[in-house]
Tab-separated table of N, CA and C in Angstrom:
chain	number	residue	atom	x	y	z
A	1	UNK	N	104.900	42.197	95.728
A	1	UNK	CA	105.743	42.716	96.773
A	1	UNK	C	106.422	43.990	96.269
A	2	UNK	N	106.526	44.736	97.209
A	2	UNK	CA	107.273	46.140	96.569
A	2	UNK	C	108.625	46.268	96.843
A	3	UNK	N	109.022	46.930	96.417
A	3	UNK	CA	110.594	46.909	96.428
A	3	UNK	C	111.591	47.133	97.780
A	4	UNK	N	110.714	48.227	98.468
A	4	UNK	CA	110.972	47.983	100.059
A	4	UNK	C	110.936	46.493	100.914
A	5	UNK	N	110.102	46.108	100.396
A	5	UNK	CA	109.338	44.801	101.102
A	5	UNK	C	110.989	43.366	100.412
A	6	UNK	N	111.202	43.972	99.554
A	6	UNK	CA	112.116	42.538	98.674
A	6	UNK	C	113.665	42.989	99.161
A	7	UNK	N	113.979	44.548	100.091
A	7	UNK	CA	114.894	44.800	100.261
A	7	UNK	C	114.850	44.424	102.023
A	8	UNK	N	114.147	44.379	103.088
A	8	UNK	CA	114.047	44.497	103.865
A	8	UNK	C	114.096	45.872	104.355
A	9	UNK	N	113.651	47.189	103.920
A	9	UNK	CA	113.729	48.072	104.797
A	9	UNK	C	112.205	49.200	104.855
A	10	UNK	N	112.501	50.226	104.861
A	10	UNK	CA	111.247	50.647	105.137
A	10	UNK	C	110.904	51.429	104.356
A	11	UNK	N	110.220	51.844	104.221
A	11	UNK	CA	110.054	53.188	103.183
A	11	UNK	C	110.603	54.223	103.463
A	12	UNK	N	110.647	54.837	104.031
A	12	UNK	CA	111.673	56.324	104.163
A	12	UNK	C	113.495	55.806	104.420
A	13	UNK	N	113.666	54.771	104.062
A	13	UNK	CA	115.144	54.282	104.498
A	13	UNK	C	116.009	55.080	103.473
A	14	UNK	N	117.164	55.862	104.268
A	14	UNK	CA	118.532	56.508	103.777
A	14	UNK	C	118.953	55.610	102.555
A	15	UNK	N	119.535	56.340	101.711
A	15	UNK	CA	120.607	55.677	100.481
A	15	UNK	C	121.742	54.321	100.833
A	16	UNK	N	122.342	54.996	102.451
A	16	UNK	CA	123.155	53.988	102.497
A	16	UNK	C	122.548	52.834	103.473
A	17	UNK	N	121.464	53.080	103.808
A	17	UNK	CA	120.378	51.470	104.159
A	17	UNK	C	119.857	50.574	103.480
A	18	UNK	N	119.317	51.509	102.226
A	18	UNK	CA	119.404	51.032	100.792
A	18	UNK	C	120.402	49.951	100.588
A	19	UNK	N	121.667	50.927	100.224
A	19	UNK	CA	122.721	49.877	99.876
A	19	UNK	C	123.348	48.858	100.875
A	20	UNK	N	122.744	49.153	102.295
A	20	UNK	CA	123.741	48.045	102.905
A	20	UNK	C	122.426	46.605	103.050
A	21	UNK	N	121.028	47.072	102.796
A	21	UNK	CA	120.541	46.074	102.872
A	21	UNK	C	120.598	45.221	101.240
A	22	UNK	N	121.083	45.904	100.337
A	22	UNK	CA	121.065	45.069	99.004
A	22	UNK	C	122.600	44.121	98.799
A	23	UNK	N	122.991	44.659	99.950
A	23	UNK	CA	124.488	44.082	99.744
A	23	UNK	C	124.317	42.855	100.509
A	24	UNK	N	123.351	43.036	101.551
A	24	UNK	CA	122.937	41.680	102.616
A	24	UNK	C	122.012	40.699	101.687
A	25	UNK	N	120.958	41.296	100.899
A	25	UNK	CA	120.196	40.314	100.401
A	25	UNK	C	121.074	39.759	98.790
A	26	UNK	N	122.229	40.494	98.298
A	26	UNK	CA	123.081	40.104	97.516
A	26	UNK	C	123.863	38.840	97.782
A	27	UNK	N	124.362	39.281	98.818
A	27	UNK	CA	125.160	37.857	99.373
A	27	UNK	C	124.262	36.757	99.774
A	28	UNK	N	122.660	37.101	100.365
A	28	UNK	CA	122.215	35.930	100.624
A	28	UNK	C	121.334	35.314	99.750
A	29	UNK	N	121.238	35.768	98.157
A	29	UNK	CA	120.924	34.968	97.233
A	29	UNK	C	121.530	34.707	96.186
A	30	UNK	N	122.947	34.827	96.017
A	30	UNK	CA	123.748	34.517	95.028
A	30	UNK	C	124.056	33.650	94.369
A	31	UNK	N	123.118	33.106	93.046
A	31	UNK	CA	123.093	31.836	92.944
A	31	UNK	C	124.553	30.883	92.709
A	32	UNK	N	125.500	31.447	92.575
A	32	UNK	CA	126.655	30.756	92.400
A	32	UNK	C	126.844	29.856	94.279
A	33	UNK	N	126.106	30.398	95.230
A	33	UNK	CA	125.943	29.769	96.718
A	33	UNK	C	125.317	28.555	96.595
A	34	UNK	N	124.535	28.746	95.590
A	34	UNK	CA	123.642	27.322	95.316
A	34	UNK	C	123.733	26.382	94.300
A	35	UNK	N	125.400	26.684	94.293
A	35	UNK	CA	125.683	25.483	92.370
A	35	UNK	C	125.806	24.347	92.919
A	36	UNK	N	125.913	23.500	94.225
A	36	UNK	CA	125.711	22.328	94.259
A	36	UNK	C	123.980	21.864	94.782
A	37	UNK	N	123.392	22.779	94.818
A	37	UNK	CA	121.723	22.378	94.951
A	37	UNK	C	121.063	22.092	93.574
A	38	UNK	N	119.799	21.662	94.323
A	38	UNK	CA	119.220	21.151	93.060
A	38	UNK	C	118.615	22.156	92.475
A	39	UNK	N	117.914	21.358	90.885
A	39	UNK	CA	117.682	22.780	89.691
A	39	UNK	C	116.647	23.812	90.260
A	40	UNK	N	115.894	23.131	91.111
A	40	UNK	CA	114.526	24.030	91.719
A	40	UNK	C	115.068	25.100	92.532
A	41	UNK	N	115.862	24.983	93.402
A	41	UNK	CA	116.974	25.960	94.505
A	41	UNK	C	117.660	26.760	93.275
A	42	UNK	N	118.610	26.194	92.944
A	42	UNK	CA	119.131	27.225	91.727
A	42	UNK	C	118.317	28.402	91.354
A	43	UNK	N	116.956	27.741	90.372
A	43	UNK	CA	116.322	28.731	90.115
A	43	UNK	C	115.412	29.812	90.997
A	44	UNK	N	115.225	29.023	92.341
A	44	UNK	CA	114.425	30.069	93.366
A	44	UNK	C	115.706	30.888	93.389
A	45	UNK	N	116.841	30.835	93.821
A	45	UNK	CA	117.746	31.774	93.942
A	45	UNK	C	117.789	32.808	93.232
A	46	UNK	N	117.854	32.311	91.671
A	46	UNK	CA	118.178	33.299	90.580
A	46	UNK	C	117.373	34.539	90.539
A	47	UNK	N	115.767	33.809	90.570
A	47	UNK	CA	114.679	34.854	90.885
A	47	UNK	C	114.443	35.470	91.824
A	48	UNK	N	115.301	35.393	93.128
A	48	UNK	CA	115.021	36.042	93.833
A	48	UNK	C	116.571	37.189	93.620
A	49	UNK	N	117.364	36.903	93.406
A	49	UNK	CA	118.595	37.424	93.422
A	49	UNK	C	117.995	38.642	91.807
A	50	UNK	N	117.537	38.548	90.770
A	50	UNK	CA	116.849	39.146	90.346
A	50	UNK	C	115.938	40.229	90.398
A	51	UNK	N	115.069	39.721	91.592
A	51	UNK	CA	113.655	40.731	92.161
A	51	UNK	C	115.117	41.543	92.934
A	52	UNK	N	115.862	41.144	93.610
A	52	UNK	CA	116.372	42.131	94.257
A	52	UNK	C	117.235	42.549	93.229
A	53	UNK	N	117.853	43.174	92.509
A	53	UNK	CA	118.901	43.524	91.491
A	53	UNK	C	117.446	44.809	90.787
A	54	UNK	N	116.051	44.209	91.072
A	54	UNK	CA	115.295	45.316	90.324
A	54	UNK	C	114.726	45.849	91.469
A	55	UNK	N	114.387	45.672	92.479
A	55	UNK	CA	114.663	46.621	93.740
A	55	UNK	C	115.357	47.633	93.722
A	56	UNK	N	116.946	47.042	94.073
A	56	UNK	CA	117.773	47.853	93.967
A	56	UNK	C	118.143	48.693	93.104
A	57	UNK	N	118.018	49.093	91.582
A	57	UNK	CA	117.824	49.728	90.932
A	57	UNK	C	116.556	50.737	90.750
A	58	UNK	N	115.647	50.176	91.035
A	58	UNK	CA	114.734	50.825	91.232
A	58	UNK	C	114.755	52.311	92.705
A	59	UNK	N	115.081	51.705	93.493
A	59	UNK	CA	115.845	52.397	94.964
A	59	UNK	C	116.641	53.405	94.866
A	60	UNK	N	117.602	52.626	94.363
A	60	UNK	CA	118.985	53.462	94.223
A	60	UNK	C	119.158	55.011	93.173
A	61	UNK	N	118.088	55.113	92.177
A	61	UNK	CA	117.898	55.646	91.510
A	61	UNK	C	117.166	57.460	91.654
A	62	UNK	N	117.790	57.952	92.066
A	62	UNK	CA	117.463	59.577	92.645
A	62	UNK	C	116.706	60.156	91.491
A	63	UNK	N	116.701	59.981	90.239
A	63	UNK	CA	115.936	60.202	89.462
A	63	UNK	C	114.223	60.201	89.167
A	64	UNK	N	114.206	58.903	89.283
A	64	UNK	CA	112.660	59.101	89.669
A	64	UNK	C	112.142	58.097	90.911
A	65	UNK	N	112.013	59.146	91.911
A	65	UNK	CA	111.633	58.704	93.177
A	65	UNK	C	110.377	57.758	93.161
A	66	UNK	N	109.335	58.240	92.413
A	66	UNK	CA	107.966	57.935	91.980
A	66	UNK	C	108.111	56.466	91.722
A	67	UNK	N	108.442	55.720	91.063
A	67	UNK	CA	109.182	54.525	90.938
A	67	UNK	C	109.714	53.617	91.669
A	68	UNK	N	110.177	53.821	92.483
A	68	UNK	CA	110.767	53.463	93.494
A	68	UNK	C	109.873	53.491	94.700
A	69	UNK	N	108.675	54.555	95.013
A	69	UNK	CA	107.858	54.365	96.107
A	69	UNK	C	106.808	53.086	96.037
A	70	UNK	N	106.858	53.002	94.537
A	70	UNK	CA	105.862	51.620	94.579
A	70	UNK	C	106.106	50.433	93.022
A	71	UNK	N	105.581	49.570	93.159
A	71	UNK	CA	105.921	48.686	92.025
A	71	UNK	C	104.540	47.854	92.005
A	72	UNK	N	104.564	47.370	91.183
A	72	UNK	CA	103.241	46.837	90.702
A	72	UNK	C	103.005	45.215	91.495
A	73	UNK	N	102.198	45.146	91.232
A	73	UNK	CA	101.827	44.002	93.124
A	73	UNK	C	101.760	42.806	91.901
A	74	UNK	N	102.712	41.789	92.700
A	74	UNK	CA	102.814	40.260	91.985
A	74	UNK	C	101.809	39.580	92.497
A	75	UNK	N	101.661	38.048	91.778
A	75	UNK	CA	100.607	37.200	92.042
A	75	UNK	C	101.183	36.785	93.785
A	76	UNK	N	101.928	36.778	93.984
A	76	UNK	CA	102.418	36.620	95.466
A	76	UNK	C	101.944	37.036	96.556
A	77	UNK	N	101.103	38.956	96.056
A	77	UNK	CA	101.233	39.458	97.074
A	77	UNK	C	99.739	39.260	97.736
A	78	UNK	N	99.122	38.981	98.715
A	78	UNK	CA	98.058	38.282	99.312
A	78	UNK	C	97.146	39.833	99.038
A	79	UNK	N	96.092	39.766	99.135
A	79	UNK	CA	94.548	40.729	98.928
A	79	UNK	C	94.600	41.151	100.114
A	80	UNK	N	94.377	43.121	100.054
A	80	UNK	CA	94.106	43.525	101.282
A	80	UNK	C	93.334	43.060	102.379
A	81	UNK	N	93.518	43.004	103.794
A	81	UNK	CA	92.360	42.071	104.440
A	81	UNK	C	91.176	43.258	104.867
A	82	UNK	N	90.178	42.438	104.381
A	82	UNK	CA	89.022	43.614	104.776
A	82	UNK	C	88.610	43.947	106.732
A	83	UNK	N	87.641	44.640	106.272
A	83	UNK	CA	87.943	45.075	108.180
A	83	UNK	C	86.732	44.004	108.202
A	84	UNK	N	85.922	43.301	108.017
A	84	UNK	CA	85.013	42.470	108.584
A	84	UNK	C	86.211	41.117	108.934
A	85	UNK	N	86.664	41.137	108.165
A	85	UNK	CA	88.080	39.936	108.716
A	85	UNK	C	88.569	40.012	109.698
A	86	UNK	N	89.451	41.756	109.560
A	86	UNK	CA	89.965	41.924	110.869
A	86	UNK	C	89.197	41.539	112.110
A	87	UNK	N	87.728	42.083	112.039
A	87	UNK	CA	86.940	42.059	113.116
A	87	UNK	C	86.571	40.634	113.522
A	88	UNK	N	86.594	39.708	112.795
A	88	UNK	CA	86.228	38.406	112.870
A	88	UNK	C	87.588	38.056	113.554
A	89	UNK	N	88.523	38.007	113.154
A	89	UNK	CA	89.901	37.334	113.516
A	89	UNK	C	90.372	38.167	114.918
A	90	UNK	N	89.672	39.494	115.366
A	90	UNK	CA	90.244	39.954	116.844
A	90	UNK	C	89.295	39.026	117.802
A	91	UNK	N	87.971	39.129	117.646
A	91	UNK	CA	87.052	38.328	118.011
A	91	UNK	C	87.223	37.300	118.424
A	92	UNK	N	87.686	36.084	117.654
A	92	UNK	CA	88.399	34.455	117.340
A	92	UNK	C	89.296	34.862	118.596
A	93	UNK	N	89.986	35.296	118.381
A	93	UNK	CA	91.380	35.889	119.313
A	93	UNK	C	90.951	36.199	120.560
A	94	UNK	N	89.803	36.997	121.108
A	94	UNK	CA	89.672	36.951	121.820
A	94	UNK	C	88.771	35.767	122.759
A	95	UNK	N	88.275	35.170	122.100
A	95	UNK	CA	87.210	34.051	122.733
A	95	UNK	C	88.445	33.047	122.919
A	96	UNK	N	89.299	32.846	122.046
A	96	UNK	CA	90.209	31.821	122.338
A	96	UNK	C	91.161	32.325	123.676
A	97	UNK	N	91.489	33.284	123.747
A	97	UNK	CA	92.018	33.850	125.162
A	97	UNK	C	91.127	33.622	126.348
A	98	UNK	N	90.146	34.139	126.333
A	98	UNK	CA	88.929	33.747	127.204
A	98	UNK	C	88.736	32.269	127.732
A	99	UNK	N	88.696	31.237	126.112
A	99	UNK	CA	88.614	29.789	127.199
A	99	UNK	C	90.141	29.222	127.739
A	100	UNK	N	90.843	29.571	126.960
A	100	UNK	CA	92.212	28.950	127.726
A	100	UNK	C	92.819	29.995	129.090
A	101	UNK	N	92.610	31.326	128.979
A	101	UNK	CA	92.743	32.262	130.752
A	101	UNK	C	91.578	31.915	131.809
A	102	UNK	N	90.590	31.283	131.266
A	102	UNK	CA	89.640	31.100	131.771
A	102	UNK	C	89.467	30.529	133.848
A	103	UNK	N	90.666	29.316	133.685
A	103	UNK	CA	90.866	28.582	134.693
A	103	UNK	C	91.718	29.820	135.803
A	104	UNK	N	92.256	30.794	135.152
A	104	UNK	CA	93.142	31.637	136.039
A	104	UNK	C	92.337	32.878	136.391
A	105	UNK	N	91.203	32.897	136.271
A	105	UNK	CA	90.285	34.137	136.113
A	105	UNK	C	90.040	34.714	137.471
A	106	UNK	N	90.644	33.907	138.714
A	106	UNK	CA	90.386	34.638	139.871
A	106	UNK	C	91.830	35.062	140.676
A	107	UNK	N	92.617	35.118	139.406
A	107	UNK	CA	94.004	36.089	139.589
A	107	UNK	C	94.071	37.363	139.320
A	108	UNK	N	94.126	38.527	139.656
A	108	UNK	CA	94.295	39.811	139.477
A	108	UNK	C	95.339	40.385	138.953
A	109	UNK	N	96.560	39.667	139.074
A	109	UNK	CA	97.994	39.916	138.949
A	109	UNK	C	98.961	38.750	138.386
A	110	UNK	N	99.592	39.285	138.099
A	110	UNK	CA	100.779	38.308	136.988
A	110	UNK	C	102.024	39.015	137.339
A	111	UNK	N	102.837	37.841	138.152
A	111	UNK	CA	104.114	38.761	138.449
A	111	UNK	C	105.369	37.318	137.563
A	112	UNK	N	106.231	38.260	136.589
A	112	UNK	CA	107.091	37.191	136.345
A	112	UNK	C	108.471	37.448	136.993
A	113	UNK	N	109.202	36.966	137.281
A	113	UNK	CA	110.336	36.650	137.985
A	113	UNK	C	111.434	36.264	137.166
A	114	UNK	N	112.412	37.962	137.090
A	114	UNK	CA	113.704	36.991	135.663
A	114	UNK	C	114.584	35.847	136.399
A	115	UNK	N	115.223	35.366	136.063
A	115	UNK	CA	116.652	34.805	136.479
A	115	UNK	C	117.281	35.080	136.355
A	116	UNK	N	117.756	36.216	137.505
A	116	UNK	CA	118.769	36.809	138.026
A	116	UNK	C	119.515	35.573	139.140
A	117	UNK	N	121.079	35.884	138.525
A	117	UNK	CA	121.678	34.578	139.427
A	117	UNK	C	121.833	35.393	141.339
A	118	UNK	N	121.780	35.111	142.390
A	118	UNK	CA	121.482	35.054	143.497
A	118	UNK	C	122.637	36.025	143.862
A	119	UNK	N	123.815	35.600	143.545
A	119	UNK	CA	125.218	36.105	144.006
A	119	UNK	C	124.980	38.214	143.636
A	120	UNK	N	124.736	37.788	141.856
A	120	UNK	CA	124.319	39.306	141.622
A	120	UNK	C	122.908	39.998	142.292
A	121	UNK	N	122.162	39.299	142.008
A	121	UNK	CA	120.900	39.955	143.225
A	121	UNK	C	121.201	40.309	143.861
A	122	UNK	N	121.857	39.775	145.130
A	122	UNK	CA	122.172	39.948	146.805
A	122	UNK	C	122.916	41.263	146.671
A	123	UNK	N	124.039	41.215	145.632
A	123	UNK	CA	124.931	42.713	145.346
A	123	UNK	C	124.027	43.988	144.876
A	124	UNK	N	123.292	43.300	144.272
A	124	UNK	CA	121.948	45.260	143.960
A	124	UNK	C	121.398	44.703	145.056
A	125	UNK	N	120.785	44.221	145.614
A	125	UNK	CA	119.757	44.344	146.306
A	125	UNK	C	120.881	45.130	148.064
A	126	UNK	N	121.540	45.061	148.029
A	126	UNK	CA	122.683	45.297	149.050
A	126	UNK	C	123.165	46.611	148.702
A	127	UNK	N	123.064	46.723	147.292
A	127	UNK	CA	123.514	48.587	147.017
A	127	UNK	C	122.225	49.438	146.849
A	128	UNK	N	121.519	49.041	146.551
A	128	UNK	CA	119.754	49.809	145.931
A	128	UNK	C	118.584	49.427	147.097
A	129	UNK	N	118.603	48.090	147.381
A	129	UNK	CA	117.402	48.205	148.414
A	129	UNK	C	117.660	47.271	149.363
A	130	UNK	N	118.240	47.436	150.661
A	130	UNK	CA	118.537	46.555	151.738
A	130	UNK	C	117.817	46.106	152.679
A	131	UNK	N	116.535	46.925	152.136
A	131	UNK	CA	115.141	46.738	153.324
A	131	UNK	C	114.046	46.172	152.942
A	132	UNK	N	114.340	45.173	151.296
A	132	UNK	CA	113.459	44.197	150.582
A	132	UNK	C	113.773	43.147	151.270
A	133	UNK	N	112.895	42.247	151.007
A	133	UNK	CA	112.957	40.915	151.393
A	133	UNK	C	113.035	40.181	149.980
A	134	UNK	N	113.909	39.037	150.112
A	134	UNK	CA	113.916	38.229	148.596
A	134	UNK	C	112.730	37.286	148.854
A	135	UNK	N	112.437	37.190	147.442
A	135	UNK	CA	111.398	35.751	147.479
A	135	UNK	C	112.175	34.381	146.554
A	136	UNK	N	112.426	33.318	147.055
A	136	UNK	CA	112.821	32.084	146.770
A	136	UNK	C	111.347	31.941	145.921
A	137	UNK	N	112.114	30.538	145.002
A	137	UNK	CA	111.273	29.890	144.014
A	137	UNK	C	109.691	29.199	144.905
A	138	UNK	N	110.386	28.133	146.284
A	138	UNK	CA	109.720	27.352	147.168
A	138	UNK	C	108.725	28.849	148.034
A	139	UNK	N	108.999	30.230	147.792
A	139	UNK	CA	108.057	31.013	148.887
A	139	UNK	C	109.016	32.245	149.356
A	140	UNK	N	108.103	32.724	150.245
A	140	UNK	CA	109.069	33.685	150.731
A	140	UNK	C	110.030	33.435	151.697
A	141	UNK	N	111.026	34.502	151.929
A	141	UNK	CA	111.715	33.747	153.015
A	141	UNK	C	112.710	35.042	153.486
A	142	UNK	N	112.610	35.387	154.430
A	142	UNK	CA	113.481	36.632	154.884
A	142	UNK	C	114.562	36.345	154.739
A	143	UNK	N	115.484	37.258	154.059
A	143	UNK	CA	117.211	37.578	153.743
A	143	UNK	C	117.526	38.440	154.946
């Protein structure tokens, strides 16, 4: 994982995004948070409160930028996915869309409907368009 990736931010992120996201992932792995957990928690904490402490140094450091754009890839970090994967897994994706839309296939249109409460509707629909008709849940029904 790279050091962006262990800070939450992005690669071109400002100094003080930097620091406000190390101050967020500071507080949320501090192992003294986890002195009544068990030894396994403790130590996930420590190491992670760690990876970030070398993040953040690494980051924070105007000196050598080069360093900081990348870090050397842990056993963690999963193998690029090749494009025959990709292509296999859009594929999958799409056949599985296909049999489950399948039954709706002689719909053209998809209309969703927020829940807007009635009282406020009636008030836009009364300032913006007075010459709509509302549609109820049960159908249409002239207002």
């Amino acid at each position: 994982m790279n050091h962006y990736d262990v800070l939450g931010v992005r690669p071109g992120a400002s100094p003080h995004e930097i620091e406000l996201a190390y101050r967020s992932r500071r507080g949320q792995y501090r192992p003294d948070k986890y002195a009544n957990a068990d030894a396994d928690t403790l130590q996930w904490a420590t190491d992670k409160m760690q990876e970030v402490n070398a993040a953040y140094a690494a980051l924070s450091n105007p000196d050598n930028p080069k360093s900081a754009a990348s870090s050397p890839p842990t056993h963690n970090d999963p193998p690029p996915p090749r494009a025959t994967e990709a292509r296999s897994a859009r594929a999958s994706l799409q056949e599985f869309s296909h049999a489950r839309l399948a039954p709706y296939a002689g719909f053209s249109r998809s209309y969703f409907a927020p829940r807007i409460p009635v009282k406020k509707l009636s008030a836009a629909r009364g300032n913006y368009a007075a010459d709509l008709r509302m549609v109820c849940k049960t159908g249409p029904s002239l207002a």
